[in-house]
């Protein structure tokens, strides 16, 4: 790092005017409205805060403002290089066909690049996915080291700088590629213990629910297709797509969060036994998402256990007790696996009562 004097002037305090803080640096840009954008799903952490002053060109116009209004100027190598890389992107997009032969192997059209990642719409790590997209792109480049040239790698470079560089490179090459992020939450593997007969027995047992009225029958109808998949998997015929749809989580920020996916057929009754298995739509601020399975408010996921009062007569001395039974926990198995755990407990209440 080096600091040096430039002009014999006093540094002025930066005056923040109302027009400096009139919105988010992203939502203020013309493309946000032109492309019909409605929500910022994720961003680098430096897009918010009292010190952030939105600008259509934070490098050029920021430097100009420092120069004109007598403010100290701080520059990182990443700022200068990515300003150059951004200009390079504009050049490439304007002259895509003229420079195609220097950049990509395919000499016509556009190739779709697909990256798979974990999470959901609002939980995925989009910065990481952008970085992976550059890895996908490399195989199609005339010069595989192009990404090393574009991405910053200085002593000041942060992970967010690398993400910025990755997105800048994606945008620079958008005349040659289209991009797709495929989000797939899931478990690496599933182990079903027991025998095929065990899983078939569960499937057959739920048919008895039809004798308990229309609500229980409706629940049976939800359970059957799920349990059929368990039987198929036990027969070494797993439907991987089904197992990738275990659950979908919709975080609600300051509002309610929701759970869907086939796991919700195991919580269609609330804590007090009320039916909650009819909702199929998640209603967000800007969209509605429909589900094939019940949509449950995460606060309404029912306890996985039941309790019952029992009186204990210990040789003429009575005790009030409470028994717990059910899924009171899950276990960590060999560091990388989770297994639901069934437990029971007898709990003493209050003091003993003599007869």
Short mmCIF file of C-alpha atoms in Angstrom, two decimals:
data_model
loop_
_atom_site.label_atom_id
_atom_site.label_comp_id
_atom_site.label_asym_id
_atom_site.label_seq_id
_atom_site.Cartn_x
_atom_site.Cartn_y
_atom_site.Cartn_z
CA UNK A 1 0.00 0.00 0.00
CA UNK A 2 1.20 3.50 -0.76
CA UNK A 3 -0.31 6.94 -0.10
CA UNK A 4 1.05 10.06 -1.82
CA UNK A 5 0.14 13.73 -2.05
CA UNK A 6 -1.22 15.01 -5.37
CA UNK A 7 -2.62 18.54 -5.05
CA UNK A 8 -2.03 21.23 -2.41
CA UNK A 9 -5.71 21.32 -1.36
CA UNK A 10 -7.53 20.42 1.81
CA UNK A 11 -9.67 17.32 1.65
CA UNK A 12 -13.36 18.17 1.91
CA UNK A 13 -15.99 16.27 3.85
CA UNK A 14 -18.20 14.31 1.48
CA UNK A 15 -21.64 15.87 1.36
CA UNK A 16 -24.37 13.31 0.80
CA UNK A 17 -27.34 14.81 -1.02
CA UNK A 18 -30.81 13.30 -1.24
CA UNK A 19 -30.20 12.17 -4.80
CA UNK A 20 -27.16 10.22 -3.59
CA UNK A 21 -29.33 7.93 -1.45
CA UNK A 22 -32.51 7.49 -3.44
CA UNK A 23 -32.55 3.70 -3.76
CA UNK A 24 -30.62 0.47 -4.07
CA UNK A 25 -27.62 0.58 -6.46
CA UNK A 26 -29.15 -2.31 -8.42
CA UNK A 27 -32.84 -1.40 -8.54
CA UNK A 28 -31.90 2.14 -9.67
CA UNK A 29 -30.29 0.87 -12.86
CA UNK A 30 -32.35 1.15 -16.05
CA UNK A 31 -32.05 -2.56 -16.81
CA UNK A 32 -33.91 -3.37 -13.60
CA UNK A 33 -37.08 -1.81 -15.02
CA UNK A 34 -36.43 -2.56 -18.68
CA UNK A 35 -36.07 -6.29 -18.00
CA UNK A 36 -39.10 -6.40 -15.69
CA UNK A 37 -37.13 -7.18 -12.53
CA UNK A 38 -39.12 -7.37 -9.29
CA UNK A 39 -36.83 -8.59 -6.51
CA UNK A 40 -33.15 -8.78 -5.56
CA UNK A 41 -32.65 -12.40 -4.57
CA UNK A 42 -29.03 -12.10 -3.45
CA UNK A 43 -26.14 -9.68 -3.67
CA UNK A 44 -22.72 -8.89 -2.33
CA UNK A 45 -22.87 -7.35 1.16
CA UNK A 46 -21.53 -3.96 0.07
CA UNK A 47 -24.71 -2.88 -1.72
CA UNK A 48 -26.31 -1.50 1.40
CA UNK A 49 -25.32 0.84 4.20
CA UNK A 50 -25.02 4.53 4.96
CA UNK A 51 -21.68 4.80 3.16
CA UNK A 52 -22.96 3.39 -0.13
CA UNK A 53 -23.68 6.01 -2.80
CA UNK A 54 -25.38 4.51 -5.89
CA UNK A 55 -23.84 5.38 -9.26
CA UNK A 56 -24.14 4.03 -12.81
CA UNK A 57 -20.33 3.89 -12.88
CA UNK A 58 -18.87 3.76 -9.40
CA UNK A 59 -15.32 3.73 -10.78
CA UNK A 60 -15.28 6.54 -13.35
CA UNK A 61 -17.85 8.78 -11.68
CA UNK A 62 -16.50 8.04 -8.22
CA UNK A 63 -13.00 9.11 -9.28
CA UNK A 64 -14.41 12.20 -11.02
CA UNK A 65 -16.30 13.20 -7.91
CA UNK A 66 -13.20 12.80 -5.75
CA UNK A 67 -11.24 14.93 -8.21
CA UNK A 68 -13.84 17.67 -8.59
CA UNK A 69 -14.83 17.94 -4.94
CA UNK A 70 -11.40 17.51 -3.33
CA UNK A 71 -11.79 14.12 -1.62
CA UNK A 72 -9.07 11.60 -0.91
CA UNK A 73 -9.11 8.71 -3.39
CA UNK A 74 -8.60 5.03 -2.53
CA UNK A 75 -8.13 2.53 -5.34
CA UNK A 76 -7.63 -1.23 -5.30
CA UNK A 77 -6.06 -3.24 -8.11
CA UNK A 78 -9.37 -5.08 -8.42
CA UNK A 79 -11.23 -1.82 -9.09
CA UNK A 80 -8.91 -0.81 -11.91
CA UNK A 81 -8.72 -4.24 -13.51
CA UNK A 82 -12.46 -4.94 -13.42
CA UNK A 83 -13.13 -1.48 -14.85
CA UNK A 84 -10.98 -2.61 -17.79
CA UNK A 85 -12.69 -6.02 -17.92
CA UNK A 86 -16.12 -4.38 -17.98
CA UNK A 87 -15.08 -2.23 -20.93
CA UNK A 88 -13.69 -5.34 -22.63
CA UNK A 89 -17.12 -6.94 -22.23
CA UNK A 90 -18.81 -4.02 -23.98
CA UNK A 91 -16.27 -4.30 -26.80
CA UNK A 92 -16.83 -8.04 -27.23
CA UNK A 93 -20.61 -7.75 -27.27
CA UNK A 94 -20.43 -5.03 -29.93
CA UNK A 95 -17.99 -7.00 -32.10
CA UNK A 96 -19.04 -10.55 -31.22
CA UNK A 97 -18.74 -12.10 -34.68
CA UNK A 98 -15.52 -10.29 -35.56
CA UNK A 99 -13.73 -11.66 -32.48
CA UNK A 100 -15.57 -15.00 -32.17
CA UNK A 101 -12.69 -16.98 -33.69
CA UNK A 102 -10.34 -15.58 -31.05
CA UNK A 103 -12.57 -16.49 -28.12
CA UNK A 104 -14.72 -19.61 -28.61
CA UNK A 105 -14.38 -22.92 -30.44
CA UNK A 106 -17.93 -23.00 -31.85
CA UNK A 107 -18.00 -20.72 -34.84
CA UNK A 108 -21.73 -20.13 -34.97
CA UNK A 109 -24.67 -19.89 -32.65
CA UNK A 110 -24.84 -20.07 -28.88
CA UNK A 111 -24.20 -22.94 -26.47
CA UNK A 112 -26.18 -23.42 -23.27
CA UNK A 113 -24.06 -23.90 -20.17
CA UNK A 114 -25.71 -25.58 -17.19
CA UNK A 115 -24.52 -25.60 -13.59
CA UNK A 116 -26.20 -27.66 -10.88
CA UNK A 117 -26.33 -26.39 -7.33
CA UNK A 118 -28.00 -26.91 -4.00
CA UNK A 119 -30.64 -24.75 -2.39
CA UNK A 120 -33.82 -23.13 -3.58
CA UNK A 121 -34.67 -19.89 -5.37
CA UNK A 122 -33.90 -17.78 -2.30
CA UNK A 123 -31.27 -19.93 -0.58
CA UNK A 124 -28.92 -20.94 -3.41
CA UNK A 125 -25.38 -19.56 -3.45
CA UNK A 126 -25.53 -17.70 -6.76
CA UNK A 127 -22.02 -16.32 -6.42
CA UNK A 128 -20.63 -19.84 -6.20
CA UNK A 129 -22.75 -20.92 -9.15
CA UNK A 130 -21.39 -18.04 -11.23
CA UNK A 131 -17.86 -19.15 -10.40
CA UNK A 132 -18.70 -22.71 -11.44
CA UNK A 133 -20.14 -21.39 -14.69
CA UNK A 134 -16.71 -20.08 -15.65
CA UNK A 135 -15.31 -23.57 -15.14
CA UNK A 136 -18.00 -24.91 -17.50
CA UNK A 137 -17.13 -22.26 -20.06
CA UNK A 138 -13.43 -23.08 -20.15
CA UNK A 139 -13.85 -26.24 -22.27
CA UNK A 140 -15.39 -24.17 -25.06
CA UNK A 141 -12.76 -21.43 -25.18
CA UNK A 142 -10.00 -21.12 -27.75
CA UNK A 143 -7.71 -20.02 -24.93
CA UNK A 144 -8.57 -21.93 -21.71
CA UNK A 145 -6.56 -19.41 -19.72
CA UNK A 146 -8.93 -16.58 -20.67
CA UNK A 147 -10.65 -16.84 -17.29
CA UNK A 148 -7.31 -16.44 -15.52
CA UNK A 149 -6.79 -13.27 -17.52
CA UNK A 150 -10.22 -11.82 -16.73
CA UNK A 151 -10.68 -12.86 -13.09
CA UNK A 152 -8.87 -10.73 -10.49
CA UNK A 153 -6.17 -12.45 -8.46
CA UNK A 154 -4.39 -9.68 -6.59
CA UNK A 155 -3.30 -9.34 -2.98
CA UNK A 156 -6.46 -7.32 -2.34
CA UNK A 157 -8.87 -9.68 -4.11
CA UNK A 158 -11.82 -10.96 -2.08
CA UNK A 159 -14.21 -13.77 -2.86
CA UNK A 160 -16.79 -11.18 -3.90
CA UNK A 161 -14.28 -9.67 -6.34
CA UNK A 162 -13.89 -13.10 -7.93
CA UNK A 163 -17.67 -13.39 -8.20
CA UNK A 164 -17.86 -9.95 -9.82
CA UNK A 165 -15.18 -11.06 -12.26
CA UNK A 166 -17.08 -14.27 -13.01
CA UNK A 167 -20.32 -12.44 -13.79
CA UNK A 168 -18.42 -9.86 -15.86
CA UNK A 169 -16.94 -12.71 -17.88
CA UNK A 170 -20.37 -14.35 -18.29
CA UNK A 171 -21.76 -11.03 -19.55
CA UNK A 172 -18.78 -10.52 -21.84
CA UNK A 173 -19.44 -13.89 -23.49
CA UNK A 174 -23.25 -13.75 -23.60
CA UNK A 175 -23.32 -13.63 -27.41
CA UNK A 176 -21.72 -17.08 -27.44
CA UNK A 177 -23.37 -18.74 -24.44
CA UNK A 178 -26.66 -18.88 -22.57
CA UNK A 179 -26.60 -19.73 -18.88
CA UNK A 180 -28.75 -21.90 -16.66
CA UNK A 181 -28.56 -22.57 -12.92
CA UNK A 182 -30.37 -25.79 -11.94
CA UNK A 183 -31.13 -25.86 -8.22
CA UNK A 184 -31.43 -29.24 -6.59
CA UNK A 185 -31.53 -29.53 -2.85
CA UNK A 186 -31.19 -33.08 -1.75
CA UNK A 187 -29.47 -35.81 0.12
CA UNK A 188 -26.41 -37.48 -1.43
CA UNK A 189 -27.89 -40.92 -0.77
CA UNK A 190 -30.77 -42.64 1.02
CA UNK A 191 -30.50 -45.93 2.89
CA UNK A 192 -33.74 -47.80 3.51
CA UNK A 193 -33.26 -50.33 6.30
CA UNK A 194 -35.43 -53.43 6.64
CA UNK A 195 -36.84 -55.68 3.92
CA UNK A 196 -39.08 -55.12 0.94
CA UNK A 197 -41.83 -56.85 2.91
CA UNK A 198 -41.50 -54.24 5.67
CA UNK A 199 -42.10 -51.37 3.27
CA UNK A 200 -44.95 -53.21 1.56
CA UNK A 201 -46.54 -53.75 4.98
CA UNK A 202 -46.53 -50.00 5.68
CA UNK A 203 -48.08 -49.35 2.29
CA UNK A 204 -50.83 -51.89 2.98
CA UNK A 205 -51.47 -50.67 6.52
CA UNK A 206 -52.46 -47.16 5.45
CA UNK A 207 -55.46 -48.53 3.54
CA UNK A 208 -57.20 -48.95 6.90
CA UNK A 209 -57.35 -45.16 7.18
CA UNK A 210 -60.34 -45.24 4.81
CA UNK A 211 -62.46 -46.68 7.64
CA UNK A 212 -62.07 -43.51 9.71
CA UNK A 213 -63.95 -41.05 7.54
CA UNK A 214 -63.28 -38.65 4.64
CA UNK A 215 -60.45 -36.69 6.26
CA UNK A 216 -58.45 -39.82 7.05
CA UNK A 217 -59.26 -41.13 3.57
CA UNK A 218 -57.87 -37.94 2.06
CA UNK A 219 -54.71 -38.43 4.07
CA UNK A 220 -54.45 -42.02 2.86
CA UNK A 221 -54.65 -40.75 -0.72
CA UNK A 222 -51.69 -38.44 -0.06
CA UNK A 223 -49.64 -41.17 1.60
CA UNK A 224 -50.12 -43.92 -0.98
CA UNK A 225 -48.07 -42.47 -3.89
CA UNK A 226 -45.29 -41.58 -1.46
CA UNK A 227 -45.21 -45.03 0.12
CA UNK A 228 -45.33 -46.65 -3.32
CA UNK A 229 -42.04 -44.89 -4.03
CA UNK A 230 -40.57 -46.31 -0.82
CA UNK A 231 -41.55 -49.82 -1.95
CA UNK A 232 -40.06 -49.23 -5.41
CA UNK A 233 -36.81 -48.00 -3.89
CA UNK A 234 -36.66 -51.00 -1.56
CA UNK A 235 -36.93 -53.13 -4.71
CA UNK A 236 -33.84 -51.35 -6.08
CA UNK A 237 -35.96 -49.27 -8.46
CA UNK A 238 -35.64 -45.80 -6.92
CA UNK A 239 -37.16 -42.86 -8.75
CA UNK A 240 -34.32 -40.40 -8.23
CA UNK A 241 -36.47 -37.46 -9.29
CA UNK A 242 -38.94 -38.32 -6.51
CA UNK A 243 -36.18 -38.40 -3.91
CA UNK A 244 -34.94 -35.04 -5.15
CA UNK A 245 -38.36 -33.63 -4.27
CA UNK A 246 -38.30 -34.47 -0.57
CA UNK A 247 -38.89 -30.88 0.43
CA UNK A 248 -38.95 -27.30 -0.76
CA UNK A 249 -38.34 -24.54 1.74
CA UNK A 250 -39.64 -21.03 1.09
CA UNK A 251 -38.08 -18.55 3.56
CA UNK A 252 -40.36 -15.64 4.29
CA UNK A 253 -37.97 -13.06 5.75
CA UNK A 254 -40.02 -11.06 8.24
CA UNK A 255 -43.14 -13.01 7.23
CA UNK A 256 -44.02 -16.70 7.47
CA UNK A 257 -41.86 -19.41 5.90
CA UNK A 258 -43.33 -22.45 4.19
CA UNK A 259 -42.48 -26.09 3.56
CA UNK A 260 -43.68 -28.27 0.71
CA UNK A 261 -42.49 -31.43 -1.03
CA UNK A 262 -43.63 -34.95 -0.19
CA UNK A 263 -42.30 -34.77 3.37
CA UNK A 264 -45.35 -32.65 4.23
CA UNK A 265 -47.70 -35.65 3.93
CA UNK A 266 -46.25 -36.60 7.31
CA UNK A 267 -47.48 -33.40 8.96
CA UNK A 268 -50.98 -32.84 7.56
CA UNK A 269 -52.45 -32.61 11.07
CA UNK A 270 -51.46 -29.69 13.28
CA UNK A 271 -50.48 -29.77 16.93
CA UNK A 272 -54.13 -29.92 17.97
CA UNK A 273 -55.12 -32.44 15.31
CA UNK A 274 -56.61 -29.91 12.88
CA UNK A 275 -56.38 -30.75 9.17
CA UNK A 276 -53.81 -28.58 7.35
CA UNK A 277 -53.20 -30.62 4.23
CA UNK A 278 -55.31 -28.74 1.69
CA UNK A 279 -53.11 -25.74 0.80
CA UNK A 280 -51.11 -26.16 -2.41
CA UNK A 281 -49.95 -22.60 -3.10
CA UNK A 282 -47.12 -20.52 -1.63
CA UNK A 283 -48.07 -16.86 -1.98
CA UNK A 284 -45.06 -14.56 -2.04
CA UNK A 285 -44.87 -10.83 -2.57
CA UNK A 286 -44.31 -11.15 -6.29
CA UNK A 287 -45.37 -14.65 -7.25
CA UNK A 288 -47.43 -17.73 -6.48
CA UNK A 289 -45.76 -21.13 -6.45
CA UNK A 290 -47.96 -24.21 -6.80
CA UNK A 291 -47.04 -27.53 -5.23
CA UNK A 292 -48.18 -31.12 -5.79
CA UNK A 293 -48.00 -31.64 -2.03
CA UNK A 294 -49.39 -29.80 1.02
CA UNK A 295 -47.85 -26.42 1.77
CA UNK A 296 -47.26 -26.03 5.50
CA UNK A 297 -46.25 -22.94 7.47
CA UNK A 298 -43.01 -23.98 9.18
CA UNK A 299 -44.48 -22.81 12.49
CA UNK A 300 -47.27 -25.34 11.99
CA UNK A 301 -45.10 -28.43 11.54
CA UNK A 302 -46.65 -30.72 14.14
CA UNK A 303 -44.63 -32.33 16.95
CA UNK A 304 -43.33 -35.76 15.98
CA UNK A 305 -44.24 -37.17 19.38
CA UNK A 306 -47.27 -37.63 21.64
CA UNK A 307 -47.69 -37.42 25.41
CA UNK A 308 -50.03 -39.23 27.79
CA UNK A 309 -50.72 -38.94 31.52
CA UNK A 310 -50.17 -42.05 33.62
CA UNK A 311 -50.74 -42.59 37.33
CA UNK A 312 -48.14 -44.77 39.04
CA UNK A 313 -49.19 -46.60 42.23
CA UNK A 314 -45.97 -47.47 44.00
CA UNK A 315 -47.10 -49.69 46.89
CA UNK A 316 -49.83 -47.34 47.95
CA UNK A 317 -48.05 -44.12 47.03
CA UNK A 318 -49.39 -42.51 43.87
CA UNK A 319 -47.34 -40.47 41.46
CA UNK A 320 -48.55 -38.45 38.50
CA UNK A 321 -46.41 -38.92 35.43
CA UNK A 322 -46.24 -38.04 31.77
CA UNK A 323 -45.01 -40.38 29.07
CA UNK A 324 -43.39 -39.10 25.87
CA UNK A 325 -43.03 -41.23 22.74
CA UNK A 326 -42.11 -40.56 19.12
CA UNK A 327 -39.46 -38.77 17.11
CA UNK A 328 -37.92 -36.64 19.82
CA UNK A 329 -34.61 -36.25 17.98
CA UNK A 330 -32.50 -37.33 15.05
CA UNK A 331 -29.02 -38.83 15.21
CA UNK A 332 -25.75 -37.99 13.56
CA UNK A 333 -24.42 -41.25 12.12
CA UNK A 334 -20.73 -41.53 11.24
CA UNK A 335 -20.40 -37.75 10.86
CA UNK A 336 -22.15 -37.47 7.47
CA UNK A 337 -25.54 -39.16 7.84
CA UNK A 338 -28.75 -38.22 9.64
CA UNK A 339 -31.20 -40.80 10.97
CA UNK A 340 -34.52 -39.97 12.68
CA UNK A 341 -34.51 -41.38 16.20
CA UNK A 342 -37.52 -42.88 18.01
CA UNK A 343 -37.51 -42.40 21.78
CA UNK A 344 -39.74 -42.65 24.81
CA UNK A 345 -39.54 -41.31 28.34
CA UNK A 346 -41.45 -41.50 31.60
CA UNK A 347 -41.46 -38.14 33.39
CA UNK A 348 -42.53 -37.60 36.99
CA UNK A 349 -44.93 -34.75 37.74
CA UNK A 350 -45.14 -32.88 41.03
CA UNK A 351 -45.05 -34.66 44.39
CA UNK A 352 -46.16 -38.10 45.50
CA UNK A 353 -49.68 -38.55 46.88
CA UNK A 354 -50.38 -41.09 49.65
CA UNK A 355 -53.67 -43.01 49.56
#
